[in-house]
Amino acid sequence: MKTDRISTGSTAFDDLLGGGLERRAITQIYGEPASGKSTLCLMAAVACLRAGNSVVYIDTEGFSVERFTQIAGENAGTLADRLYLFEPLDFSQQGTMIADTEGLLKNGHAPVGLLVMDSATALYRTELDLGREAIRKLSHHMIKLLGLAKKYDIPVLITNQIYMDVERDRVAGLGGTALEHLSKAIVRLEKKDSVRRAMLRKHRSRPEGLSFDFVITEDGIRTV
């Protein structure tokens, strides 16, 4: 029987999210560089591959085969056969590749269990001088991802970069209220020396502010 959530590959992260990544919804992780966003994405992808499903992985940051291999372990080569990797080079290509994933969701040789986008906003940064048009394009990309999540009954996991919101005097995720609104669950990663903290910023059924601390290890993360 299909559950309404799938594992992130981390018990602590699953617990934070109330049981894992929610199907038919976007879960967003945001934080500064090297805070662990990509590691959490790769762990979720590997957990899904190990469960026998395929994963669509859109990587705008440069996919690390070495990191995937570390996390996937000795079966990395076999698991990689069911990893569909897209690497857009610009923002319009990002939109095209999101649209192209639907073919895989329909016709993949193993059912796709997860769609990852790391990061949703790296290429958006290059479009910021377009102002409202850039926001409109990003919103369109995210609405398309949410549509795929709902149509194919899968979770979508995205990462986001941060900026300083001067008006509200706080660090926030890029993409404004549109990206915040479209994400059903939002987790912020903070970094202090070698320890990271994952903190819940938004969730439909769990209180904001729940957190766990972790360190990044060769094969993923370890809670501390």
PDB file of N, CA, C and O in Angstrom, residues 2 4-10 13-14 17 20-29 37-58 63 68 82-86 101-102 104-105 110-118 145 148-150 152-159:
ATOM      1  N   LYS A   2       0.493   2.235  -0.800  1.00  0.00           N
ATOM      2  CA  LYS A   2       1.242   3.479  -0.874  1.00  0.00           C
ATOM      3  C   LYS A   2       0.980   4.315   0.384  1.00  0.00           C
ATOM      4  O   LYS A   2      -0.170   4.536   0.750  1.00  0.00           O
ATOM      5  N   ASP A   4       1.382   8.080   2.368  1.00  0.00           N
ATOM      6  CA  ASP A   4       1.315   9.454   1.860  1.00  0.00           C
ATOM      7  C   ASP A   4       2.656  10.175   1.978  1.00  0.00           C
ATOM      8  O   ASP A   4       2.773  11.334   1.605  1.00  0.00           O
ATOM      9  N   ARG A   5       3.682   9.471   2.515  1.00  0.00           N
ATOM     10  CA  ARG A   5       5.001  10.081   2.647  1.00  0.00           C
ATOM     11  C   ARG A   5       6.081   9.082   2.230  1.00  0.00           C
ATOM     12  O   ARG A   5       5.869   7.883   2.313  1.00  0.00           O
ATOM     13  N   ILE A   6       7.231   9.606   1.814  1.00  0.00           N
ATOM     14  CA  ILE A   6       8.360   8.726   1.520  1.00  0.00           C
ATOM     15  C   ILE A   6       9.566   9.172   2.349  1.00  0.00           C
ATOM     16  O   ILE A   6       9.697  10.350   2.683  1.00  0.00           O
ATOM     17  N   SER A   7      10.438   8.237   2.668  1.00  0.00           N
ATOM     18  CA  SER A   7      11.557   8.526   3.559  1.00  0.00           C
ATOM     19  C   SER A   7      12.590   9.433   2.899  1.00  0.00           C
ATOM     20  O   SER A   7      12.852   9.344   1.702  1.00  0.00           O
ATOM     21  N   THR A   8      13.194  10.279   3.729  1.00  0.00           N
ATOM     22  CA  THR A   8      14.295  11.134   3.279  1.00  0.00           C
ATOM     23  C   THR A   8      15.635  10.409   3.383  1.00  0.00           C
ATOM     24  O   THR A   8      16.667  10.956   2.992  1.00  0.00           O
ATOM     25  N   GLY A   9      15.627   9.198   3.963  1.00  0.00           N
ATOM     26  CA  GLY A   9      16.879   8.499   4.208  1.00  0.00           C
ATOM     27  C   GLY A   9      17.501   8.850   5.548  1.00  0.00           C
ATOM     28  O   GLY A   9      18.537   8.304   5.920  1.00  0.00           O
ATOM     29  N   SER A  10      16.863   9.771   6.284  1.00  0.00           N
ATOM     30  CA  SER A  10      17.325  10.167   7.612  1.00  0.00           C
ATOM     31  C   SER A  10      16.144  10.097   8.571  1.00  0.00           C
ATOM     32  O   SER A  10      15.128  10.765   8.351  1.00  0.00           O
ATOM     33  N   PHE A  13      15.299  13.541   9.985  1.00  0.00           N
ATOM     34  CA  PHE A  13      14.653  14.428   9.007  1.00  0.00           C
ATOM     35  C   PHE A  13      13.218  13.967   8.753  1.00  0.00           C
ATOM     36  O   PHE A  13      12.302  14.785   8.652  1.00  0.00           O
ATOM     37  N   ASP A  14      13.028  12.641   8.684  1.00  0.00           N
ATOM     38  CA  ASP A  14      11.660  12.111   8.552  1.00  0.00           C
ATOM     39  C   ASP A  14      10.788  12.586   9.710  1.00  0.00           C
ATOM     40  O   ASP A  14       9.659  13.048   9.519  1.00  0.00           O
ATOM     41  N   LEU A  17       9.700  16.174   9.574  1.00  0.00           N
ATOM     42  CA  LEU A  17       8.655  16.412   8.573  1.00  0.00           C
ATOM     43  C   LEU A  17       7.365  15.638   8.860  1.00  0.00           C
ATOM     44  O   LEU A  17       6.461  15.623   8.029  1.00  0.00           O
ATOM     45  N   GLY A  20       8.290  12.030   6.821  1.00  0.00           N
ATOM     46  CA  GLY A  20       8.988  12.006   5.532  1.00  0.00           C
ATOM     47  C   GLY A  20       8.453  13.057   4.572  1.00  0.00           C
ATOM     48  O   GLY A  20       7.717  13.968   4.964  1.00  0.00           O
ATOM     49  N   LEU A  21       8.839  12.925   3.313  1.00  0.00           N
ATOM     50  CA  LEU A  21       8.425  13.883   2.270  1.00  0.00           C
ATOM     51  C   LEU A  21       6.995  13.586   1.843  1.00  0.00           C
ATOM     52  O   LEU A  21       6.658  12.450   1.517  1.00  0.00           O
ATOM     53  N   GLU A  22       6.178  14.616   1.842  1.00  0.00           N
ATOM     54  CA  GLU A  22       4.756  14.442   1.521  1.00  0.00           C
ATOM     55  C   GLU A  22       4.546  14.334   0.013  1.00  0.00           C
ATOM     56  O   GLU A  22       5.079  15.140  -0.763  1.00  0.00           O
ATOM     57  N   ARG A  23       3.780  13.332  -0.393  1.00  0.00           N
ATOM     58  CA  ARG A  23       3.401  13.213  -1.802  1.00  0.00           C
ATOM     59  C   ARG A  23       2.512  14.388  -2.202  1.00  0.00           C
ATOM     60  O   ARG A  23       1.846  14.981  -1.377  1.00  0.00           O
ATOM     61  N   ARG A  24       2.514  14.689  -3.507  1.00  0.00           N
ATOM     62  CA  ARG A  24       1.635  15.715  -4.067  1.00  0.00           C
ATOM     63  C   ARG A  24       1.928  17.103  -3.495  1.00  0.00           C
ATOM     64  O   ARG A  24       1.053  17.967  -3.442  1.00  0.00           O
ATOM     65  N   ALA A  25       3.167  17.300  -3.029  1.00  0.00           N
ATOM     66  CA  ALA A  25       3.527  18.575  -2.400  1.00  0.00           C
ATOM     67  C   ALA A  25       5.004  18.873  -2.622  1.00  0.00           C
ATOM     68  O   ALA A  25       5.796  17.979  -2.898  1.00  0.00           O
ATOM     69  N   ILE A  26       5.357  20.160  -2.491  1.00  0.00           N
ATOM     70  CA  ILE A  26       6.750  20.607  -2.568  1.00  0.00           C
ATOM     71  C   ILE A  26       7.280  20.811  -1.156  1.00  0.00           C
ATOM     72  O   ILE A  26       6.665  21.505  -0.348  1.00  0.00           O
ATOM     73  N   THR A  27       8.424  20.187  -0.857  1.00  0.00           N
ATOM     74  CA  THR A  27       9.158  20.447   0.374  1.00  0.00           C
ATOM     75  C   THR A  27      10.401  21.243   0.000  1.00  0.00           C
ATOM     76  O   THR A  27      11.138  20.857  -0.907  1.00  0.00           O
ATOM     77  N   GLN A  28      10.617  22.342   0.690  1.00  0.00           N
ATOM     78  CA  GLN A  28      11.737  23.238   0.375  1.00  0.00           C
ATOM     79  C   GLN A  28      12.757  23.234   1.523  1.00  0.00           C
ATOM     80  O   GLN A  28      12.402  23.321   2.694  1.00  0.00           O
ATOM     81  N   ILE A  29      14.029  23.102   1.149  1.00  0.00           N
ATOM     82  CA  ILE A  29      15.137  23.273   2.102  1.00  0.00           C
ATOM     83  C   ILE A  29      15.907  24.515   1.669  1.00  0.00           C
ATOM     84  O   ILE A  29      16.310  24.623   0.514  1.00  0.00           O
ATOM     85  N   LYS A  37      22.373  21.165   2.148  1.00  0.00           N
ATOM     86  CA  LYS A  37      21.180  21.035   1.293  1.00  0.00           C
ATOM     87  C   LYS A  37      21.329  19.902   0.280  1.00  0.00           C
ATOM     88  O   LYS A  37      20.452  19.041   0.158  1.00  0.00           O
ATOM     89  N   SER A  38      22.447  19.887  -0.434  1.00  0.00           N
ATOM     90  CA  SER A  38      22.644  18.870  -1.481  1.00  0.00           C
ATOM     91  C   SER A  38      22.784  17.475  -0.881  1.00  0.00           C
ATOM     92  O   SER A  38      22.297  16.494  -1.450  1.00  0.00           O
ATOM     93  N   THR A  39      23.436  17.386   0.283  1.00  0.00           N
ATOM     94  CA  THR A  39      23.574  16.084   0.946  1.00  0.00           C
ATOM     95  C   THR A  39      22.207  15.511   1.288  1.00  0.00           C
ATOM     96  O   THR A  39      21.937  14.326   1.055  1.00  0.00           O
ATOM     97  N   LEU A  40      21.303  16.336   1.821  1.00  0.00           N
ATOM     98  CA  LEU A  40      19.959  15.866   2.166  1.00  0.00           C
ATOM     99  C   LEU A  40      19.192  15.446   0.912  1.00  0.00           C
ATOM    100  O   LEU A  40      18.452  14.460   0.933  1.00  0.00           O
ATOM    101  N   CYS A  41      19.380  16.175  -0.183  1.00  0.00           N
ATOM    102  CA  CYS A  41      18.728  15.799  -1.452  1.00  0.00           C
ATOM    103  C   CYS A  41      19.233  14.443  -1.944  1.00  0.00           C
ATOM    104  O   CYS A  41      18.443  13.588  -2.367  1.00  0.00           O
ATOM    105  N   LEU A  42      20.550  14.243  -1.903  1.00  0.00           N
ATOM    106  CA  LEU A  42      21.131  12.979  -2.373  1.00  0.00           C
ATOM    107  C   LEU A  42      20.701  11.814  -1.488  1.00  0.00           C
ATOM    108  O   LEU A  42      20.418  10.720  -1.983  1.00  0.00           O
ATOM    109  N   MET A  43      20.616  12.048  -0.177  1.00  0.00           N
ATOM    110  CA  MET A  43      20.155  10.989   0.733  1.00  0.00           C
ATOM    111  C   MET A  43      18.723  10.574   0.412  1.00  0.00           C
ATOM    112  O   MET A  43      18.400   9.385   0.396  1.00  0.00           O
ATOM    113  N   ALA A  44      17.863  11.565   0.164  1.00  0.00           N
ATOM    114  CA  ALA A  44      16.461  11.257  -0.175  1.00  0.00           C
ATOM    115  C   ALA A  44      16.389  10.501  -1.493  1.00  0.00           C
ATOM    116  O   ALA A  44      15.624   9.536  -1.633  1.00  0.00           O
ATOM    117  N   ALA A  45      17.208  10.925  -2.469  1.00  0.00           N
ATOM    118  CA  ALA A  45      17.226  10.257  -3.774  1.00  0.00           C
ATOM    119  C   ALA A  45      17.680   8.802  -3.628  1.00  0.00           C
ATOM    120  O   ALA A  45      17.066   7.883  -4.182  1.00  0.00           O
ATOM    121  N   VAL A  46      18.748   8.586  -2.866  1.00  0.00           N
ATOM    122  CA  VAL A  46      19.275   7.228  -2.678  1.00  0.00           C
ATOM    123  C   VAL A  46      18.253   6.349  -1.952  1.00  0.00           C
ATOM    124  O   VAL A  46      18.059   5.181  -2.320  1.00  0.00           O
ATOM    125  N   ALA A  47      17.586   6.900  -0.941  1.00  0.00           N
ATOM    126  CA  ALA A  47      16.561   6.130  -0.217  1.00  0.00           C
ATOM    127  C   ALA A  47      15.446   5.692  -1.158  1.00  0.00           C
ATOM    128  O   ALA A  47      14.965   4.553  -1.101  1.00  0.00           O
ATOM    129  N   CYS A  48      15.051   6.581  -2.060  1.00  0.00           N
ATOM    130  CA  CYS A  48      13.993   6.277  -3.023  1.00  0.00           C
ATOM    131  C   CYS A  48      14.459   5.232  -4.038  1.00  0.00           C
ATOM    132  O   CYS A  48      13.722   4.297  -4.379  1.00  0.00           O
ATOM    133  N   LEU A  49      15.696   5.357  -4.507  1.00  0.00           N
ATOM    134  CA  LEU A  49      16.262   4.377  -5.447  1.00  0.00           C
ATOM    135  C   LEU A  49      16.370   3.000  -4.795  1.00  0.00           C
ATOM    136  O   LEU A  49      16.066   1.983  -5.418  1.00  0.00           O
ATOM    137  N   ARG A  50      16.793   2.982  -3.528  1.00  0.00           N
ATOM    138  CA  ARG A  50      16.919   1.708  -2.804  1.00  0.00           C
ATOM    139  C   ARG A  50      15.564   1.021  -2.638  1.00  0.00           C
ATOM    140  O   ARG A  50      15.495  -0.201  -2.524  1.00  0.00           O
ATOM    141  N   ALA A  51      14.505   1.823  -2.603  1.00  0.00           N
ATOM    142  CA  ALA A  51      13.154   1.257  -2.465  1.00  0.00           C
ATOM    143  C   ALA A  51      12.632   0.705  -3.795  1.00  0.00           C
ATOM    144  O   ALA A  51      11.513   0.199  -3.866  1.00  0.00           O
ATOM    145  N   GLY A  52      13.461   0.820  -4.861  1.00  0.00           N
ATOM    146  CA  GLY A  52      13.090   0.243  -6.147  1.00  0.00           C
ATOM    147  C   GLY A  52      12.457   1.208  -7.128  1.00  0.00           C
ATOM    148  O   GLY A  52      12.047   0.813  -8.222  1.00  0.00           O
ATOM    149  N   ASN A  53      12.388   2.494  -6.749  1.00  0.00           N
ATOM    150  CA  ASN A  53      11.798   3.493  -7.641  1.00  0.00           C
ATOM    151  C   ASN A  53      12.875   4.236  -8.426  1.00  0.00           C
ATOM    152  O   ASN A  53      14.060   4.139  -8.114  1.00  0.00           O
ATOM    153  N   SER A  54      12.440   4.979  -9.421  1.00  0.00           N
ATOM    154  CA  SER A  54      13.334   5.884 -10.133  1.00  0.00           C
ATOM    155  C   SER A  54      13.252   7.268  -9.489  1.00  0.00           C
ATOM    156  O   SER A  54      12.303   7.580  -8.770  1.00  0.00           O
ATOM    157  N   VAL A  55      14.248   8.097  -9.772  1.00  0.00           N
ATOM    158  CA  VAL A  55      14.276   9.476  -9.273  1.00  0.00           C
ATOM    159  C   VAL A  55      14.626  10.405 -10.426  1.00  0.00           C
ATOM    160  O   VAL A  55      15.551  10.123 -11.194  1.00  0.00           O
ATOM    161  N   VAL A  56      13.870  11.487 -10.560  1.00  0.00           N
ATOM    162  CA  VAL A  56      14.223  12.559 -11.495  1.00  0.00           C
ATOM    163  C   VAL A  56      14.968  13.619 -10.693  1.00  0.00           C
ATOM    164  O   VAL A  56      14.469  14.106  -9.668  1.00  0.00           O
ATOM    165  N   TYR A  57      16.171  13.960 -11.141  1.00  0.00           N
ATOM    166  CA  TYR A  57      17.043  14.866 -10.380  1.00  0.00           C
ATOM    167  C   TYR A  57      17.480  16.007 -11.292  1.00  0.00           C
ATOM    168  O   TYR A  57      18.234  15.803 -12.252  1.00  0.00           O
ATOM    169  N   ILE A  58      16.988  17.203 -11.032  1.00  0.00           N
ATOM    170  CA  ILE A  58      17.366  18.389 -11.806  1.00  0.00           C
ATOM    171  C   ILE A  58      18.397  19.147 -10.986  1.00  0.00           C
ATOM    172  O   ILE A  58      18.108  19.610  -9.885  1.00  0.00           O
ATOM    173  N   PHE A  63      26.194  18.400 -10.598  1.00  0.00           N
ATOM    174  CA  PHE A  63      25.953  17.150  -9.857  1.00  0.00           C
ATOM    175  C   PHE A  63      27.281  16.491  -9.489  1.00  0.00           C
ATOM    176  O   PHE A  63      28.154  16.333 -10.340  1.00  0.00           O
ATOM    177  N   PHE A  68      27.403  11.346  -4.704  1.00  0.00           N
ATOM    178  CA  PHE A  68      26.346  10.347  -4.888  1.00  0.00           C
ATOM    179  C   PHE A  68      26.880   8.946  -4.562  1.00  0.00           C
ATOM    180  O   PHE A  68      26.239   8.158  -3.866  1.00  0.00           O
ATOM    181  N   ARG A  82      18.686   4.089 -12.418  1.00  0.00           N
ATOM    182  CA  ARG A  82      17.321   4.605 -12.300  1.00  0.00           C
ATOM    183  C   ARG A  82      17.292   6.071 -11.871  1.00  0.00           C
ATOM    184  O   ARG A  82      16.262   6.579 -11.443  1.00  0.00           O
ATOM    185  N   LEU A  83      18.436   6.742 -11.978  1.00  0.00           N
ATOM    186  CA  LEU A  83      18.518   8.169 -11.670  1.00  0.00           C
ATOM    187  C   LEU A  83      18.523   8.949 -12.981  1.00  0.00           C
ATOM    188  O   LEU A  83      19.447   8.829 -13.780  1.00  0.00           O
ATOM    189  N   TYR A  84      17.463   9.701 -13.225  1.00  0.00           N
ATOM    190  CA  TYR A  84      17.373  10.522 -14.445  1.00  0.00           C
ATOM    191  C   TYR A  84      17.873  11.916 -14.114  1.00  0.00           C
ATOM    192  O   TYR A  84      17.219  12.676 -13.403  1.00  0.00           O
ATOM    193  N   LEU A  85      19.058  12.254 -14.632  1.00  0.00           N
ATOM    194  CA  LEU A  85      19.715  13.509 -14.264  1.00  0.00           C
ATOM    195  C   LEU A  85      19.556  14.557 -15.369  1.00  0.00           C
ATOM    196  O   LEU A  85      19.859  14.295 -16.530  1.00  0.00           O
ATOM    197  N   PHE A  86      19.080  15.731 -14.982  1.00  0.00           N
ATOM    198  CA  PHE A  86      18.992  16.883 -15.875  1.00  0.00           C
ATOM    199  C   PHE A  86      19.898  17.979 -15.314  1.00  0.00           C
ATOM    200  O   PHE A  86      19.871  18.244 -14.113  1.00  0.00           O
ATOM    201  N   THR A 101      10.462  16.437 -17.945  1.00  0.00           N
ATOM    202  CA  THR A 101      10.407  15.330 -16.978  1.00  0.00           C
ATOM    203  C   THR A 101       9.083  14.577 -17.055  1.00  0.00           C
ATOM    204  O   THR A 101       9.010  13.423 -16.644  1.00  0.00           O
ATOM    205  N   GLU A 102       8.050  15.212 -17.595  1.00  0.00           N
ATOM    206  CA  GLU A 102       6.745  14.538 -17.616  1.00  0.00           C
ATOM    207  C   GLU A 102       6.799  13.242 -18.423  1.00  0.00           C
ATOM    208  O   GLU A 102       6.144  12.257 -18.083  1.00  0.00           O
ATOM    209  N   LEU A 104       9.200  11.139 -18.556  1.00  0.00           N
ATOM    210  CA  LEU A 104       9.744  10.095 -17.682  1.00  0.00           C
ATOM    211  C   LEU A 104       8.718   9.651 -16.646  1.00  0.00           C
ATOM    212  O   LEU A 104       8.617   8.475 -16.311  1.00  0.00           O
ATOM    213  N   LEU A 105       7.956  10.621 -16.139  1.00  0.00           N
ATOM    214  CA  LEU A 105       6.939  10.292 -15.137  1.00  0.00           C
ATOM    215  C   LEU A 105       5.874   9.383 -15.738  1.00  0.00           C
ATOM    216  O   LEU A 105       5.344   8.502 -15.069  1.00  0.00           O
ATOM    217  N   ALA A 110      10.976   2.218 -14.453  1.00  0.00           N
ATOM    218  CA  ALA A 110      10.553   1.946 -13.074  1.00  0.00           C
ATOM    219  C   ALA A 110       9.789   3.181 -12.629  1.00  0.00           C
ATOM    220  O   ALA A 110      10.116   4.294 -13.053  1.00  0.00           O
ATOM    221  N   PRO A 111       8.760   3.028 -11.822  1.00  0.00           N
ATOM    222  CA  PRO A 111       7.964   4.202 -11.453  1.00  0.00           C
ATOM    223  C   PRO A 111       8.818   5.251 -10.741  1.00  0.00           C
ATOM    224  O   PRO A 111       9.659   4.910  -9.900  1.00  0.00           O
ATOM    225  N   VAL A 112       8.641   6.513 -11.115  1.00  0.00           N
ATOM    226  CA  VAL A 112       9.365   7.605 -10.465  1.00  0.00           C
ATOM    227  C   VAL A 112       8.736   7.850  -9.095  1.00  0.00           C
ATOM    228  O   VAL A 112       7.533   8.033  -8.980  1.00  0.00           O
ATOM    229  N   GLY A 113       9.584   7.824  -8.056  1.00  0.00           N
ATOM    230  CA  GLY A 113       9.073   8.004  -6.703  1.00  0.00           C
ATOM    231  C   GLY A 113       9.378   9.363  -6.105  1.00  0.00           C
ATOM    232  O   GLY A 113       8.854   9.720  -5.056  1.00  0.00           O
ATOM    233  N   LEU A 114      10.253  10.147  -6.786  1.00  0.00           N
ATOM    234  CA  LEU A 114      10.683  11.432  -6.222  1.00  0.00           C
ATOM    235  C   LEU A 114      11.232  12.315  -7.329  1.00  0.00           C
ATOM    236  O   LEU A 114      11.909  11.840  -8.237  1.00  0.00           O
ATOM    237  N   LEU A 115      10.938  13.609  -7.221  1.00  0.00           N
ATOM    238  CA  LEU A 115      11.515  14.605  -8.118  1.00  0.00           C
ATOM    239  C   LEU A 115      12.285  15.598  -7.264  1.00  0.00           C
ATOM    240  O   LEU A 115      11.732  16.184  -6.335  1.00  0.00           O
ATOM    241  N   VAL A 116      13.592  15.727  -7.539  1.00  0.00           N
ATOM    242  CA  VAL A 116      14.459  16.634  -6.779  1.00  0.00           C
ATOM    243  C   VAL A 116      14.912  17.769  -7.676  1.00  0.00           C
ATOM    244  O   VAL A 116      15.246  17.553  -8.842  1.00  0.00           O
ATOM    245  N   MET A 117      14.946  18.991  -7.115  1.00  0.00           N
ATOM    246  CA  MET A 117      15.512  20.120  -7.851  1.00  0.00           C
ATOM    247  C   MET A 117      16.485  20.875  -6.941  1.00  0.00           C
ATOM    248  O   MET A 117      16.083  21.502  -5.972  1.00  0.00           O
ATOM    249  N   ASP A 118      17.774  20.763  -7.269  1.00  0.00           N
ATOM    250  CA  ASP A 118      18.839  21.344  -6.452  1.00  0.00           C
ATOM    251  C   ASP A 118      19.740  22.202  -7.353  1.00  0.00           C
ATOM    252  O   ASP A 118      20.537  21.664  -8.105  1.00  0.00           O
ATOM    253  N   LEU A 145       6.087  22.181 -11.364  1.00  0.00           N
ATOM    254  CA  LEU A 145       6.563  21.106 -10.478  1.00  0.00           C
ATOM    255  C   LEU A 145       5.441  20.615  -9.564  1.00  0.00           C
ATOM    256  O   LEU A 145       5.265  19.414  -9.373  1.00  0.00           O
ATOM    257  N   LEU A 148       3.056  18.470 -11.474  1.00  0.00           N
ATOM    258  CA  LEU A 148       3.579  17.117 -11.690  1.00  0.00           C
ATOM    259  C   LEU A 148       3.463  16.280 -10.412  1.00  0.00           C
ATOM    260  O   LEU A 148       3.126  15.093 -10.462  1.00  0.00           O
ATOM    261  N   ALA A 149       3.747  16.910  -9.266  1.00  0.00           N
ATOM    262  CA  ALA A 149       3.641  16.205  -7.979  1.00  0.00           C
ATOM    263  C   ALA A 149       2.223  15.686  -7.765  1.00  0.00           C
ATOM    264  O   ALA A 149       2.020  14.540  -7.344  1.00  0.00           O
ATOM    265  N   LYS A 150       1.258  16.532  -8.090  1.00  0.00           N
ATOM    266  CA  LYS A 150      -0.147  16.154  -7.868  1.00  0.00           C
ATOM    267  C   LYS A 150      -0.623  15.135  -8.896  1.00  0.00           C
ATOM    268  O   LYS A 150      -1.288  14.165  -8.557  1.00  0.00           O
ATOM    269  N   TYR A 152       1.124  12.965 -10.633  1.00  0.00           N
ATOM    270  CA  TYR A 152       1.788  11.651 -10.566  1.00  0.00           C
ATOM    271  C   TYR A 152       1.959  11.144  -9.132  1.00  0.00           C
ATOM    272  O   TYR A 152       2.639  10.145  -8.914  1.00  0.00           O
ATOM    273  N   ASP A 153       1.354  11.851  -8.173  1.00  0.00           N
ATOM    274  CA  ASP A 153       1.306  11.380  -6.782  1.00  0.00           C
ATOM    275  C   ASP A 153       2.707  11.134  -6.213  1.00  0.00           C
ATOM    276  O   ASP A 153       2.991  10.098  -5.621  1.00  0.00           O
ATOM    277  N   ILE A 154       3.594  12.109  -6.408  1.00  0.00           N
ATOM    278  CA  ILE A 154       4.964  11.993  -5.890  1.00  0.00           C
ATOM    279  C   ILE A 154       5.323  13.244  -5.092  1.00  0.00           C
ATOM    280  O   ILE A 154       4.718  14.303  -5.270  1.00  0.00           O
ATOM    281  N   PRO A 155       6.334  13.128  -4.224  1.00  0.00           N
ATOM    282  CA  PRO A 155       6.843  14.335  -3.568  1.00  0.00           C
ATOM    283  C   PRO A 155       7.857  15.053  -4.461  1.00  0.00           C
ATOM    284  O   PRO A 155       8.536  14.414  -5.269  1.00  0.00           O
ATOM    285  N   VAL A 156       7.936  16.370  -4.287  1.00  0.00           N
ATOM    286  CA  VAL A 156       8.984  17.169  -4.926  1.00  0.00           C
ATOM    287  C   VAL A 156       9.817  17.791  -3.812  1.00  0.00           C
ATOM    288  O   VAL A 156       9.277  18.370  -2.863  1.00  0.00           O
ATOM    289  N   LEU A 157      11.138  17.641  -3.909  1.00  0.00           N
ATOM    290  CA  LEU A 157      12.065  18.233  -2.945  1.00  0.00           C
ATOM    291  C   LEU A 157      12.913  19.264  -3.666  1.00  0.00           C
ATOM    292  O   LEU A 157      13.578  18.940  -4.651  1.00  0.00           O
ATOM    293  N   ILE A 158      12.877  20.511  -3.194  1.00  0.00           N
ATOM    294  CA  ILE A 158      13.681  21.565  -3.822  1.00  0.00           C
ATOM    295  C   ILE A 158      14.603  22.198  -2.780  1.00  0.00           C
ATOM    296  O   ILE A 158      14.320  22.175  -1.587  1.00  0.00           O
ATOM    297  N   THR A 159      15.726  22.733  -3.258  1.00  0.00           N
ATOM    298  CA  THR A 159      16.559  23.555  -2.385  1.00  0.00           C
ATOM    299  C   THR A 159      16.499  24.990  -2.882  1.00  0.00           C
ATOM    300  O   THR A 159      16.200  25.265  -4.046  1.00  0.00           O
TER     301      THR A 159
END
